[in-house]
Structure formats: structure tokens, C-alpha cells
Amino acid sequence: MIIIEPHIHMLSRTTDDYTAMYQAGIRCVVEPSFWLGANRRHAGTFFDYFQLSLEFEHTRAQRYGVDHWSCISVNPKEAEDLPLARETLAGIGPYLDHPRCVAVGEIGFNRITPNEEVVFLEQLKLAKKHNLLVLIHTPHDTPEVSKKAGTARILDILREFNYDSGRIIVDHNTEDTMPLTRKTDYWAGLTVYPYSKLNPRRVVDILQRWGLERVLVNSSADWGVSDPCSLPKTATFMAQQGFSPAQVTRLMHDNPLAFYSQTPKFKPRLDLPYIDPATYQR
């Protein structure tokens, strides 16, 4: 089975990860913009990062038989510095228009602050202006922040914004937020990430309750404890729990293909060859 990974942060992963992903059937990935571990201090560092994702990471992935696409944004974790965020958004246009940028994302909330909301709204407007898809980050559940409250506020903002619901995915849902997301026509994302999000068992329980319609499953693998091959493992677990091959294929291939194909930019190459690392040079 060919798998399309709809949300993963490959800039933080190794070439061994690409090899393991290829061997497990992953042939295409979409990489949203994310926090690099320290807050950036200059708009230029954002622009360098966007270029790295759109150009170098695409080339690196291609060597391992994986087609790489990007989502570009100011991640909500760096939206609190409003002057810097606005300076970055003022120059983000060329990166959004890049042929390998398929969405604005990930955007949304980290701590559900007024500044985060301002940056969220401004990036929604940019998505509409550039006719791009939208990938939304719902906040982590912490003692200070409620994922459910953050998701509810996101959905309220989206209703007021009035953008095509089929072009938006609300990601990182859990058992607490799926009842909110499923009342809408937005796509719902489920993330297989060991500690702060879901495991395959919980994903399967959610799918059995809510179905496969407008659902994407992703690994969101990054610097933290995460697994870039969690989708193949989840596919195996789904089969063990009684999902048919067609249902597994729908979730792992057909749904992400349908969502991202709403932008004419997205023309995934799923037949790229794996190149022996010994045969090429940097």
C-alpha cells in the first residue's frame, strides 16, 4: 500500500528515517511550518526556513523516493511576538506562491492568547488571498490551556471567517474535540504521537465511532518522541481490528490525496525511485 503522510516535520528527521519510511510504503509527505526549538528573532530567519522547506527538503526527500510538499506559515508558538509575526507575514507572499506550497499552516492556537488570534486571522486572510488550503493546529491540553476550549474558539473564528470548509483541516483532534469538529464540514486530523496526542488504539476507537469521512491521520513527527513510521503501524493495527483493505487505503492514501488535490499545485509523484546514498554526492 502507498501511504501519503499529510503532516510531518522532516526537517527534524534523519536520512535513516526517510529510508525506513520508504520501506514502509510512504511515498509522499506534507510538511507544515513549525517551531524549531527556539523562537526566531528576525523575519529573515523565517524566510530562510521557508526556503529550506520548499527547496532543500524537497530535494533531500526525492533522493529517498519520497515526494515532499510544504505548508508555510508563522506557527502559533511564535505568534505572540506580534511585530515580528506581522513583519514576517508582510514578506511571506512569494513563499505561499511557490509551486510546492500547498497550504497555509500550521496556524491556530498555542496558548489561546489575543496576539495568537490576531496572527491566526491574518493568516486565514492570506490563505483566501492566495487560494490555498488551511491546516490548523489545536492547542495541547495543559494545566493552563484547554484543547477543547481552543478548538471551540477556532471553530467560532472559522464560522465568522466564511472560507470553504472543505479546504480546511482542524488537526490534532482527540476524543474530547471530535464531537465539536464533527458538527462541522471541516476535515478532522488525528495525530499518532505517543505522549501528547494519540496512539493507534485511540485512533481506531475514534474511527470506529466517527467513521472515515473527511478524516486524515498523521504522525506529526518532529524533534520530540515521535515515530515517522507511525502511519504504517496504525494501518497494520486497523487491519487487525477489522478494517477492510479498502478502508485502510482510503484513510492512508485516498483521503490525503483528496484533501491536498484541491489545490492544482499538488501533483504527487508516487513512483519516485529510491537512490542508493552511495551513488550521489551533496
PDB file of C-alpha atoms in Angstrom:
ATOM      1  CA  MET A   1       0.000   0.000   0.000  1.00  0.00           C
ATOM      2  CA  ILE A   2       1.199   3.507  -0.871  1.00  0.00           C
ATOM      3  CA  ILE A   3       0.850   5.939   2.026  1.00  0.00           C
ATOM      4  CA  ILE A   4       0.609   9.743   1.856  1.00  0.00           C
ATOM      5  CA  GLU A   5       1.761  11.326   5.133  1.00  0.00           C
ATOM      6  CA  PRO A   6      -0.262  14.567   5.469  1.00  0.00           C
ATOM      7  CA  HIS A   7       1.587  16.191   8.395  1.00  0.00           C
ATOM      8  CA  ILE A   8       5.203  15.526   9.356  1.00  0.00           C
ATOM      9  CA  HIS A   9       8.216  17.711  10.159  1.00  0.00           C
ATOM     10  CA  MET A  10      11.012  16.150   8.119  1.00  0.00           C
ATOM     11  CA  LEU A  11      13.474  18.980   8.736  1.00  0.00           C
ATOM     12  CA  SER A  12      13.906  17.431  12.176  1.00  0.00           C
ATOM     13  CA  ARG A  13      14.325  13.859  10.889  1.00  0.00           C
ATOM     14  CA  THR A  14      17.292  11.897   9.562  1.00  0.00           C
ATOM     15  CA  THR A  15      18.065  10.178   6.290  1.00  0.00           C
ATOM     16  CA  ASP A  16      17.593   6.853   8.101  1.00  0.00           C
ATOM     17  CA  ASP A  17      14.007   7.973   8.745  1.00  0.00           C
ATOM     18  CA  TYR A  18      13.473   8.535   5.033  1.00  0.00           C
ATOM     19  CA  THR A  19      14.810   5.065   4.294  1.00  0.00           C
ATOM     20  CA  ALA A  20      12.524   3.466   6.893  1.00  0.00           C
ATOM     21  CA  MET A  21       9.528   5.441   5.608  1.00  0.00           C
ATOM     22  CA  TYR A  22      10.157   4.382   2.019  1.00  0.00           C
ATOM     23  CA  GLN A  23      10.491   0.754   3.034  1.00  0.00           C
ATOM     24  CA  ALA A  24       7.198   1.018   4.945  1.00  0.00           C
ATOM     25  CA  GLY A  25       5.309   2.364   1.914  1.00  0.00           C
ATOM     26  CA  ILE A  26       5.349   6.139   2.493  1.00  0.00           C
ATOM     27  CA  ARG A  27       5.823   7.841  -0.878  1.00  0.00           C
ATOM     28  CA  CYS A  28       4.637  11.403  -0.259  1.00  0.00           C
ATOM     29  CA  VAL A  29       4.807  13.798   2.715  1.00  0.00           C
ATOM     30  CA  VAL A  30       3.433  17.247   3.515  1.00  0.00           C
ATOM     31  CA  GLU A  31       5.483  19.354   5.931  1.00  0.00           C
ATOM     32  CA  PRO A  32       3.830  22.230   7.808  1.00  0.00           C
ATOM     33  CA  SER A  33       5.865  25.091   9.229  1.00  0.00           C
ATOM     34  CA  PHE A  34       6.745  24.563  12.876  1.00  0.00           C
ATOM     35  CA  TRP A  35       8.741  25.806  15.864  1.00  0.00           C
ATOM     36  CA  LEU A  36      12.431  24.920  15.625  1.00  0.00           C
ATOM     37  CA  GLY A  37      13.096  24.750  19.365  1.00  0.00           C
ATOM     38  CA  ALA A  38      13.958  28.410  19.924  1.00  0.00           C
ATOM     39  CA  ASN A  39      11.965  31.482  18.974  1.00  0.00           C
ATOM     40  CA  ARG A  40      13.226  33.250  15.878  1.00  0.00           C
ATOM     41  CA  ARG A  41      14.245  36.884  16.310  1.00  0.00           C
ATOM     42  CA  HIS A  42      14.245  38.177  12.720  1.00  0.00           C
ATOM     43  CA  ALA A  43      11.874  37.915   9.774  1.00  0.00           C
ATOM     44  CA  GLY A  44      14.801  36.837   7.627  1.00  0.00           C
ATOM     45  CA  THR A  45      15.255  33.677   9.663  1.00  0.00           C
ATOM     46  CA  PHE A  46      11.647  32.753   8.892  1.00  0.00           C
ATOM     47  CA  PHE A  47      12.243  33.349   5.194  1.00  0.00           C
ATOM     48  CA  ASP A  48      15.393  31.206   5.212  1.00  0.00           C
ATOM     49  CA  TYR A  49      13.417  28.445   6.931  1.00  0.00           C
ATOM     50  CA  PHE A  50      10.601  28.649   4.374  1.00  0.00           C
ATOM     51  CA  GLN A  51      13.127  28.396   1.533  1.00  0.00           C
ATOM     52  CA  LEU A  52      14.805  25.427   3.194  1.00  0.00           C
ATOM     53  CA  SER A  53      11.498  23.591   3.455  1.00  0.00           C
ATOM     54  CA  LEU A  54      10.375  24.393  -0.089  1.00  0.00           C
ATOM     55  CA  GLU A  55      13.669  23.728  -1.868  1.00  0.00           C
ATOM     56  CA  PHE A  56      16.305  21.712   0.005  1.00  0.00           C
ATOM     57  CA  GLU A  57      13.994  19.357   1.885  1.00  0.00           C
ATOM     58  CA  HIS A  58      12.144  18.544  -1.329  1.00  0.00           C
ATOM     59  CA  THR A  59      15.480  17.597  -2.930  1.00  0.00           C
ATOM     60  CA  ARG A  60      16.618  15.589   0.091  1.00  0.00           C
ATOM     61  CA  ALA A  61      13.355  13.636   0.213  1.00  0.00           C
ATOM     62  CA  GLN A  62      13.394  12.921  -3.505  1.00  0.00           C
ATOM     63  CA  ARG A  63      16.697  11.056  -3.164  1.00  0.00           C
ATOM     64  CA  TYR A  64      14.904   8.594  -0.886  1.00  0.00           C
ATOM     65  CA  GLY A  65      11.915   8.064  -3.155  1.00  0.00           C
ATOM     66  CA  VAL A  66       9.622  10.436  -1.222  1.00  0.00           C
ATOM     67  CA  ASP A  67       7.794  13.400  -2.776  1.00  0.00           C
ATOM     68  CA  HIS A  68       7.905  16.365  -0.357  1.00  0.00           C
ATOM     69  CA  TRP A  69       5.456  19.283  -0.190  1.00  0.00           C
ATOM     70  CA  SER A  70       5.212  22.199   2.235  1.00  0.00           C
ATOM     71  CA  CYS A  71       2.748  24.327   4.155  1.00  0.00           C
ATOM     72  CA  ILE A  72       4.036  27.796   5.007  1.00  0.00           C
ATOM     73  CA  SER A  73       3.099  29.963   7.993  1.00  0.00           C
ATOM     74  CA  VAL A  74       4.074  31.590  11.246  1.00  0.00           C
ATOM     75  CA  ASN A  75       3.419  28.750  13.670  1.00  0.00           C
ATOM     76  CA  PRO A  76       1.180  29.695  16.628  1.00  0.00           C
ATOM     77  CA  LYS A  77       4.033  29.012  19.045  1.00  0.00           C
ATOM     78  CA  GLU A  78       5.787  32.092  17.590  1.00  0.00           C
ATOM     79  CA  ALA A  79       2.713  34.265  17.123  1.00  0.00           C
ATOM     80  CA  GLU A  80       2.999  36.031  20.486  1.00  0.00           C
ATOM     81  CA  ASP A  81       5.652  38.434  19.147  1.00  0.00           C
ATOM     82  CA  LEU A  82       3.129  40.407  17.122  1.00  0.00           C
ATOM     83  CA  PRO A  83       5.516  42.922  15.461  1.00  0.00           C
ATOM     84  CA  LEU A  84       7.802  40.117  14.264  1.00  0.00           C
ATOM     85  CA  ALA A  85       4.873  37.991  13.090  1.00  0.00           C
ATOM     86  CA  ARG A  86       3.445  40.894  11.107  1.00  0.00           C
ATOM     87  CA  GLU A  87       6.821  41.713   9.582  1.00  0.00           C
ATOM     88  CA  THR A  88       7.122  38.086   8.502  1.00  0.00           C
ATOM     89  CA  LEU A  89       3.604  37.959   7.084  1.00  0.00           C
ATOM     90  CA  ALA A  90       4.301  41.136   5.098  1.00  0.00           C
ATOM     91  CA  GLY A  91       7.002  39.238   3.193  1.00  0.00           C
ATOM     92  CA  ILE A  92       5.515  35.742   3.116  1.00  0.00           C
ATOM     93  CA  GLY A  93       3.717  36.089  -0.225  1.00  0.00           C
ATOM     94  CA  PRO A  94       6.425  34.662  -2.537  1.00  0.00           C
ATOM     95  CA  TYR A  95       6.712  31.571  -0.359  1.00  0.00           C
ATOM     96  CA  LEU A  96       2.954  30.998  -0.398  1.00  0.00           C
ATOM     97  CA  ASP A  97       3.035  31.286  -4.203  1.00  0.00           C
ATOM     98  CA  HIS A  98       5.876  28.767  -4.511  1.00  0.00           C
ATOM     99  CA  PRO A  99       4.807  25.744  -6.611  1.00  0.00           C
ATOM    100  CA  ARG A 100       5.472  23.345  -3.726  1.00  0.00           C
ATOM    101  CA  CYS A 101       3.452  25.274  -1.123  1.00  0.00           C
ATOM    102  CA  VAL A 102       0.014  23.661  -0.863  1.00  0.00           C
ATOM    103  CA  ALA A 103      -1.404  25.251   2.294  1.00  0.00           C
ATOM    104  CA  VAL A 104      -1.095  27.910   4.948  1.00  0.00           C
ATOM    105  CA  GLY A 105      -0.180  26.021   8.080  1.00  0.00           C
ATOM    106  CA  GLU A 106       0.055  25.135  10.664  1.00  0.00           C
ATOM    107  CA  ILE A 107      -1.824  28.056  12.183  1.00  0.00           C
ATOM    108  CA  GLY A 108      -4.172  28.359  15.150  1.00  0.00           C
ATOM    109  CA  PHE A 109      -3.508  28.452  18.870  1.00  0.00           C
ATOM    110  CA  ASN A 110      -0.754  27.551  21.296  1.00  0.00           C
ATOM    111  CA  ARG A 111      -1.865  29.314  24.491  1.00  0.00           C
ATOM    112  CA  ILE A 112      -5.080  30.901  23.128  1.00  0.00           C
ATOM    113  CA  THR A 113      -3.904  34.498  23.516  1.00  0.00           C
ATOM    114  CA  PRO A 114      -5.177  37.690  21.819  1.00  0.00           C
ATOM    115  CA  ASN A 115      -1.952  38.013  19.807  1.00  0.00           C
ATOM    116  CA  GLU A 116      -2.233  34.426  18.596  1.00  0.00           C
ATOM    117  CA  GLU A 117      -5.782  35.151  17.476  1.00  0.00           C
ATOM    118  CA  VAL A 118      -4.674  38.230  15.522  1.00  0.00           C
ATOM    119  CA  VAL A 119      -1.971  36.250  13.690  1.00  0.00           C
ATOM    120  CA  PHE A 120      -4.402  33.372  13.081  1.00  0.00           C
ATOM    121  CA  LEU A 121      -6.936  35.715  11.453  1.00  0.00           C
ATOM    122  CA  GLU A 122      -4.317  37.448   9.319  1.00  0.00           C
ATOM    123  CA  GLN A 123      -3.074  34.100   8.006  1.00  0.00           C
ATOM    124  CA  LEU A 124      -6.605  32.935   7.228  1.00  0.00           C
ATOM    125  CA  LYS A 125      -6.925  36.048   5.067  1.00  0.00           C
ATOM    126  CA  LEU A 126      -3.660  35.184   3.338  1.00  0.00           C
ATOM    127  CA  ALA A 127      -4.936  31.674   2.593  1.00  0.00           C
ATOM    128  CA  LYS A 128      -8.007  33.125   0.915  1.00  0.00           C
ATOM    129  CA  LYS A 129      -5.938  35.699  -0.989  1.00  0.00           C
ATOM    130  CA  HIS A 130      -3.549  33.046  -2.317  1.00  0.00           C
ATOM    131  CA  ASN A 131      -6.261  30.404  -2.826  1.00  0.00           C
ATOM    132  CA  LEU A 132      -4.561  27.899  -0.526  1.00  0.00           C
ATOM    133  CA  LEU A 133      -5.709  25.151   1.788  1.00  0.00           C
ATOM    134  CA  VAL A 134      -5.547  25.698   5.557  1.00  0.00           C
ATOM    135  CA  LEU A 135      -4.000  23.420   8.184  1.00  0.00           C
ATOM    136  CA  ILE A 136      -4.988  24.357  11.743  1.00  0.00           C
ATOM    137  CA  HIS A 137      -3.168  23.451  14.944  1.00  0.00           C
ATOM    138  CA  THR A 138      -5.345  22.910  18.005  1.00  0.00           C
ATOM    139  CA  PRO A 139      -3.537  23.579  21.307  1.00  0.00           C
ATOM    140  CA  HIS A 140      -2.129  20.937  23.613  1.00  0.00           C
ATOM    141  CA  ASP A 141      -4.037  20.103  26.782  1.00  0.00           C
ATOM    142  CA  THR A 142      -2.030  21.508  29.694  1.00  0.00           C
ATOM    143  CA  PRO A 143      -2.891  22.716  33.208  1.00  0.00           C
ATOM    144  CA  GLU A 144      -3.117  26.249  31.754  1.00  0.00           C
ATOM    145  CA  VAL A 145      -4.683  25.519  28.353  1.00  0.00           C
ATOM    146  CA  SER A 146      -7.754  23.517  27.316  1.00  0.00           C
ATOM    147  CA  LYS A 147      -7.612  21.844  23.901  1.00  0.00           C
ATOM    148  CA  LYS A 148     -11.404  21.668  23.871  1.00  0.00           C
ATOM    149  CA  ALA A 149     -11.759  25.394  24.591  1.00  0.00           C
ATOM    150  CA  GLY A 150      -9.128  26.220  21.965  1.00  0.00           C
ATOM    151  CA  THR A 151     -10.851  24.062  19.373  1.00  0.00           C
ATOM    152  CA  ALA A 152     -14.220  25.657  20.136  1.00  0.00           C
ATOM    153  CA  ARG A 153     -12.728  29.132  19.654  1.00  0.00           C
ATOM    154  CA  ILE A 154     -11.085  28.065  16.389  1.00  0.00           C
ATOM    155  CA  LEU A 155     -14.406  26.813  15.059  1.00  0.00           C
ATOM    156  CA  ASP A 156     -16.124  30.055  16.075  1.00  0.00           C
ATOM    157  CA  ILE A 157     -13.485  32.062  14.185  1.00  0.00           C
ATOM    158  CA  LEU A 158     -13.827  29.867  11.112  1.00  0.00           C
ATOM    159  CA  ARG A 159     -17.605  30.329  11.054  1.00  0.00           C
ATOM    160  CA  GLU A 160     -17.152  34.092  11.120  1.00  0.00           C
ATOM    161  CA  PHE A 161     -14.410  33.985   8.500  1.00  0.00           C
ATOM    162  CA  ASN A 162     -16.568  32.113   5.974  1.00  0.00           C
ATOM    163  CA  TYR A 163     -13.998  30.149   3.957  1.00  0.00           C
ATOM    164  CA  ASP A 164     -14.783  26.935   2.067  1.00  0.00           C
ATOM    165  CA  SER A 165     -14.939  24.341   4.860  1.00  0.00           C
ATOM    166  CA  GLY A 166     -13.744  21.545   2.588  1.00  0.00           C
ATOM    167  CA  ARG A 167     -10.411  23.332   2.179  1.00  0.00           C
ATOM    168  CA  ILE A 168      -9.646  23.425   5.913  1.00  0.00           C
ATOM    169  CA  ILE A 169      -8.356  20.714   8.239  1.00  0.00           C
ATOM    170  CA  VAL A 170      -8.606  21.106  12.008  1.00  0.00           C
ATOM    171  CA  ASP A 171      -5.769  18.919  13.248  1.00  0.00           C
ATOM    172  CA  HIS A 172      -4.689  17.088  16.422  1.00  0.00           C
ATOM    173  CA  ASN A 173      -8.197  16.103  17.496  1.00  0.00           C
ATOM    174  CA  THR A 174      -8.825  13.865  20.485  1.00  0.00           C
ATOM    175  CA  GLU A 175     -11.865  12.144  21.957  1.00  0.00           C
ATOM    176  CA  ASP A 176     -12.821  15.476  23.583  1.00  0.00           C
ATOM    177  CA  THR A 177     -12.697  17.578  20.414  1.00  0.00           C
ATOM    178  CA  MET A 178     -14.079  15.206  17.766  1.00  0.00           C
ATOM    179  CA  PRO A 179     -17.695  15.909  18.808  1.00  0.00           C
ATOM    180  CA  LEU A 180     -17.039  19.607  18.086  1.00  0.00           C
ATOM    181  CA  THR A 181     -15.214  19.095  14.779  1.00  0.00           C
ATOM    182  CA  ARG A 182     -17.720  16.521  13.500  1.00  0.00           C
ATOM    183  CA  LYS A 183     -20.552  19.025  13.845  1.00  0.00           C
ATOM    184  CA  THR A 184     -18.891  20.946  11.018  1.00  0.00           C
ATOM    185  CA  ASP A 185     -17.831  20.185   7.439  1.00  0.00           C
ATOM    186  CA  TYR A 186     -14.127  20.767   8.130  1.00  0.00           C
ATOM    187  CA  TRP A 187     -11.678  17.916   7.784  1.00  0.00           C
ATOM    188  CA  ALA A 188     -10.557  16.404  11.085  1.00  0.00           C
ATOM    189  CA  GLY A 189      -6.940  15.429  11.753  1.00  0.00           C
ATOM    190  CA  LEU A 190      -5.843  12.661  14.137  1.00  0.00           C
ATOM    191  CA  THR A 191      -2.206  12.554  15.222  1.00  0.00           C
ATOM    192  CA  VAL A 192      -0.377   9.376  16.235  1.00  0.00           C
ATOM    193  CA  TYR A 193       2.182  10.836  18.633  1.00  0.00           C
ATOM    194  CA  PRO A 194       2.983   8.723  21.688  1.00  0.00           C
ATOM    195  CA  TYR A 195       2.560  11.015  24.687  1.00  0.00           C
ATOM    196  CA  SER A 196       0.883  14.337  23.970  1.00  0.00           C
ATOM    197  CA  LYS A 197      -1.607  13.144  21.344  1.00  0.00           C
ATOM    198  CA  LEU A 198      -2.938   9.685  20.300  1.00  0.00           C
ATOM    199  CA  ASN A 199      -1.787   6.086  19.962  1.00  0.00           C
ATOM    200  CA  PRO A 200      -3.107   3.592  17.351  1.00  0.00           C
ATOM    201  CA  ARG A 201      -5.651   2.147  19.799  1.00  0.00           C
ATOM    202  CA  ARG A 202      -7.204   5.539  20.469  1.00  0.00           C
ATOM    203  CA  VAL A 203      -7.172   6.401  16.754  1.00  0.00           C
ATOM    204  CA  VAL A 204      -9.031   3.179  15.947  1.00  0.00           C
ATOM    205  CA  ASP A 205     -11.586   3.840  18.699  1.00  0.00           C
ATOM    206  CA  ILE A 206     -12.229   7.318  17.270  1.00  0.00           C
ATOM    207  CA  LEU A 207     -12.542   5.965  13.727  1.00  0.00           C
ATOM    208  CA  GLN A 208     -14.953   3.272  14.824  1.00  0.00           C
ATOM    209  CA  ARG A 209     -17.167   5.921  16.405  1.00  0.00           C
ATOM    210  CA  TRP A 210     -16.891   8.725  13.850  1.00  0.00           C
ATOM    211  CA  GLY A 211     -16.034   6.982  10.564  1.00  0.00           C
ATOM    212  CA  LEU A 212     -13.517   7.812   7.843  1.00  0.00           C
ATOM    213  CA  GLU A 213     -15.287  10.688   6.089  1.00  0.00           C
ATOM    214  CA  ARG A 214     -13.136  13.850   5.949  1.00  0.00           C
ATOM    215  CA  VAL A 215     -10.512  12.387   8.292  1.00  0.00           C
ATOM    216  CA  LEU A 216      -6.727  12.490   7.927  1.00  0.00           C
ATOM    217  CA  VAL A 217      -4.322  10.573  10.168  1.00  0.00           C
ATOM    218  CA  ASN A 218      -0.752  11.829  10.576  1.00  0.00           C
ATOM    219  CA  SER A 219       2.373  11.316  12.674  1.00  0.00           C
ATOM    220  CA  SER A 220       3.398  14.979  13.148  1.00  0.00           C
ATOM    221  CA  ALA A 221       6.853  13.514  13.799  1.00  0.00           C
ATOM    222  CA  ASP A 222       9.348  16.173  14.856  1.00  0.00           C
ATOM    223  CA  TRP A 223      12.119  16.781  17.409  1.00  0.00           C
ATOM    224  CA  GLY A 224      10.145  15.132  20.212  1.00  0.00           C
ATOM    225  CA  VAL A 225       9.469  11.492  20.999  1.00  0.00           C
ATOM    226  CA  SER A 226       7.702  10.569  17.778  1.00  0.00           C
ATOM    227  CA  ASP A 227       7.692   7.969  15.025  1.00  0.00           C
ATOM    228  CA  PRO A 228       7.832   8.837  11.304  1.00  0.00           C
ATOM    229  CA  CYS A 229       6.524   5.327  10.576  1.00  0.00           C
ATOM    230  CA  SER A 230       3.504   5.546  12.858  1.00  0.00           C
ATOM    231  CA  LEU A 231       1.101   5.544   9.884  1.00  0.00           C
ATOM    232  CA  PRO A 232       2.186   2.134   8.539  1.00  0.00           C
ATOM    233  CA  LYS A 233       1.930   0.777  12.088  1.00  0.00           C
ATOM    234  CA  THR A 234      -1.528   2.285  12.505  1.00  0.00           C
ATOM    235  CA  ALA A 235      -2.583   0.777   9.168  1.00  0.00           C
ATOM    236  CA  THR A 236      -1.498  -2.663  10.397  1.00  0.00           C
ATOM    237  CA  PHE A 237      -3.389  -2.189  13.659  1.00  0.00           C
ATOM    238  CA  MET A 238      -6.516  -1.067  11.787  1.00  0.00           C
ATOM    239  CA  ALA A 239      -6.436  -4.282   9.742  1.00  0.00           C
ATOM    240  CA  GLN A 240      -6.080  -6.318  12.913  1.00  0.00           C
ATOM    241  CA  GLN A 241      -9.142  -4.568  14.342  1.00  0.00           C
ATOM    242  CA  GLY A 242     -11.341  -5.464  11.378  1.00  0.00           C
ATOM    243  CA  PHE A 243     -10.992  -2.563   8.959  1.00  0.00           C
ATOM    244  CA  SER A 244     -11.033  -3.726   5.347  1.00  0.00           C
ATOM    245  CA  PRO A 245      -8.100  -3.157   2.964  1.00  0.00           C
ATOM    246  CA  ALA A 246     -10.243  -0.590   1.132  1.00  0.00           C
ATOM    247  CA  GLN A 247     -10.913   1.305   4.359  1.00  0.00           C
ATOM    248  CA  VAL A 248      -7.238   1.351   5.297  1.00  0.00           C
ATOM    249  CA  THR A 249      -6.281   2.545   1.830  1.00  0.00           C
ATOM    250  CA  ARG A 250      -8.930   5.240   1.990  1.00  0.00           C
ATOM    251  CA  LEU A 251      -7.507   6.643   5.212  1.00  0.00           C
ATOM    252  CA  MET A 252      -3.813   6.308   4.370  1.00  0.00           C
ATOM    253  CA  HIS A 253      -3.915   7.282   0.695  1.00  0.00           C
ATOM    254  CA  ASP A 254      -7.258   8.364  -0.721  1.00  0.00           C
ATOM    255  CA  ASN A 255      -8.253  10.927   1.924  1.00  0.00           C
ATOM    256  CA  PRO A 256      -4.965  12.872   1.983  1.00  0.00           C
ATOM    257  CA  LEU A 257      -4.863  12.761  -1.808  1.00  0.00           C
ATOM    258  CA  ALA A 258      -8.403  14.154  -1.981  1.00  0.00           C
ATOM    259  CA  PHE A 259      -7.721  16.930   0.522  1.00  0.00           C
ATOM    260  CA  TYR A 260      -4.460  18.227  -0.936  1.00  0.00           C
ATOM    261  CA  SER A 261      -5.564  17.762  -4.554  1.00  0.00           C
ATOM    262  CA  GLN A 262      -7.989  20.625  -4.015  1.00  0.00           C
ATOM    263  CA  THR A 263      -5.063  22.872  -4.907  1.00  0.00           C
ATOM    264  CA  PRO A 264      -3.926  22.436  -8.521  1.00  0.00           C
ATOM    265  CA  LYS A 265      -0.313  22.689  -7.330  1.00  0.00           C
ATOM    266  CA  PHE A 266      -0.461  19.265  -5.695  1.00  0.00           C
ATOM    267  CA  LYS A 267       0.591  16.655  -8.243  1.00  0.00           C
ATOM    268  CA  PRO A 268       2.311  13.985  -6.151  1.00  0.00           C
ATOM    269  CA  ARG A 269       4.916  11.696  -7.637  1.00  0.00           C
ATOM    270  CA  LEU A 270       4.288   8.333  -6.001  1.00  0.00           C
ATOM    271  CA  ASP A 271       6.701   6.380  -8.208  1.00  0.00           C
ATOM    272  CA  LEU A 272       9.983   8.105  -7.376  1.00  0.00           C
ATOM    273  CA  PRO A 273      12.899   5.666  -7.185  1.00  0.00           C
ATOM    274  CA  TYR A 274      14.929   5.175  -4.034  1.00  0.00           C
ATOM    275  CA  ILE A 275      18.501   6.197  -4.797  1.00  0.00           C
ATOM    276  CA  ASP A 276      21.310   4.349  -3.072  1.00  0.00           C
ATOM    277  CA  PRO A 277      23.014   7.009  -0.895  1.00  0.00           C
ATOM    278  CA  ALA A 278      26.407   5.752  -2.085  1.00  0.00           C
ATOM    279  CA  THR A 279      25.634   6.840  -5.663  1.00  0.00           C
ATOM    280  CA  TYR A 280      25.110  10.579  -5.152  1.00  0.00           C
ATOM    281  CA  GLN A 281      27.072  13.439  -3.694  1.00  0.00           C
ATOM    282  CA  ARG A 282      25.954  16.549  -1.859  1.00  0.00           C
TER     283      ARG A 282
END
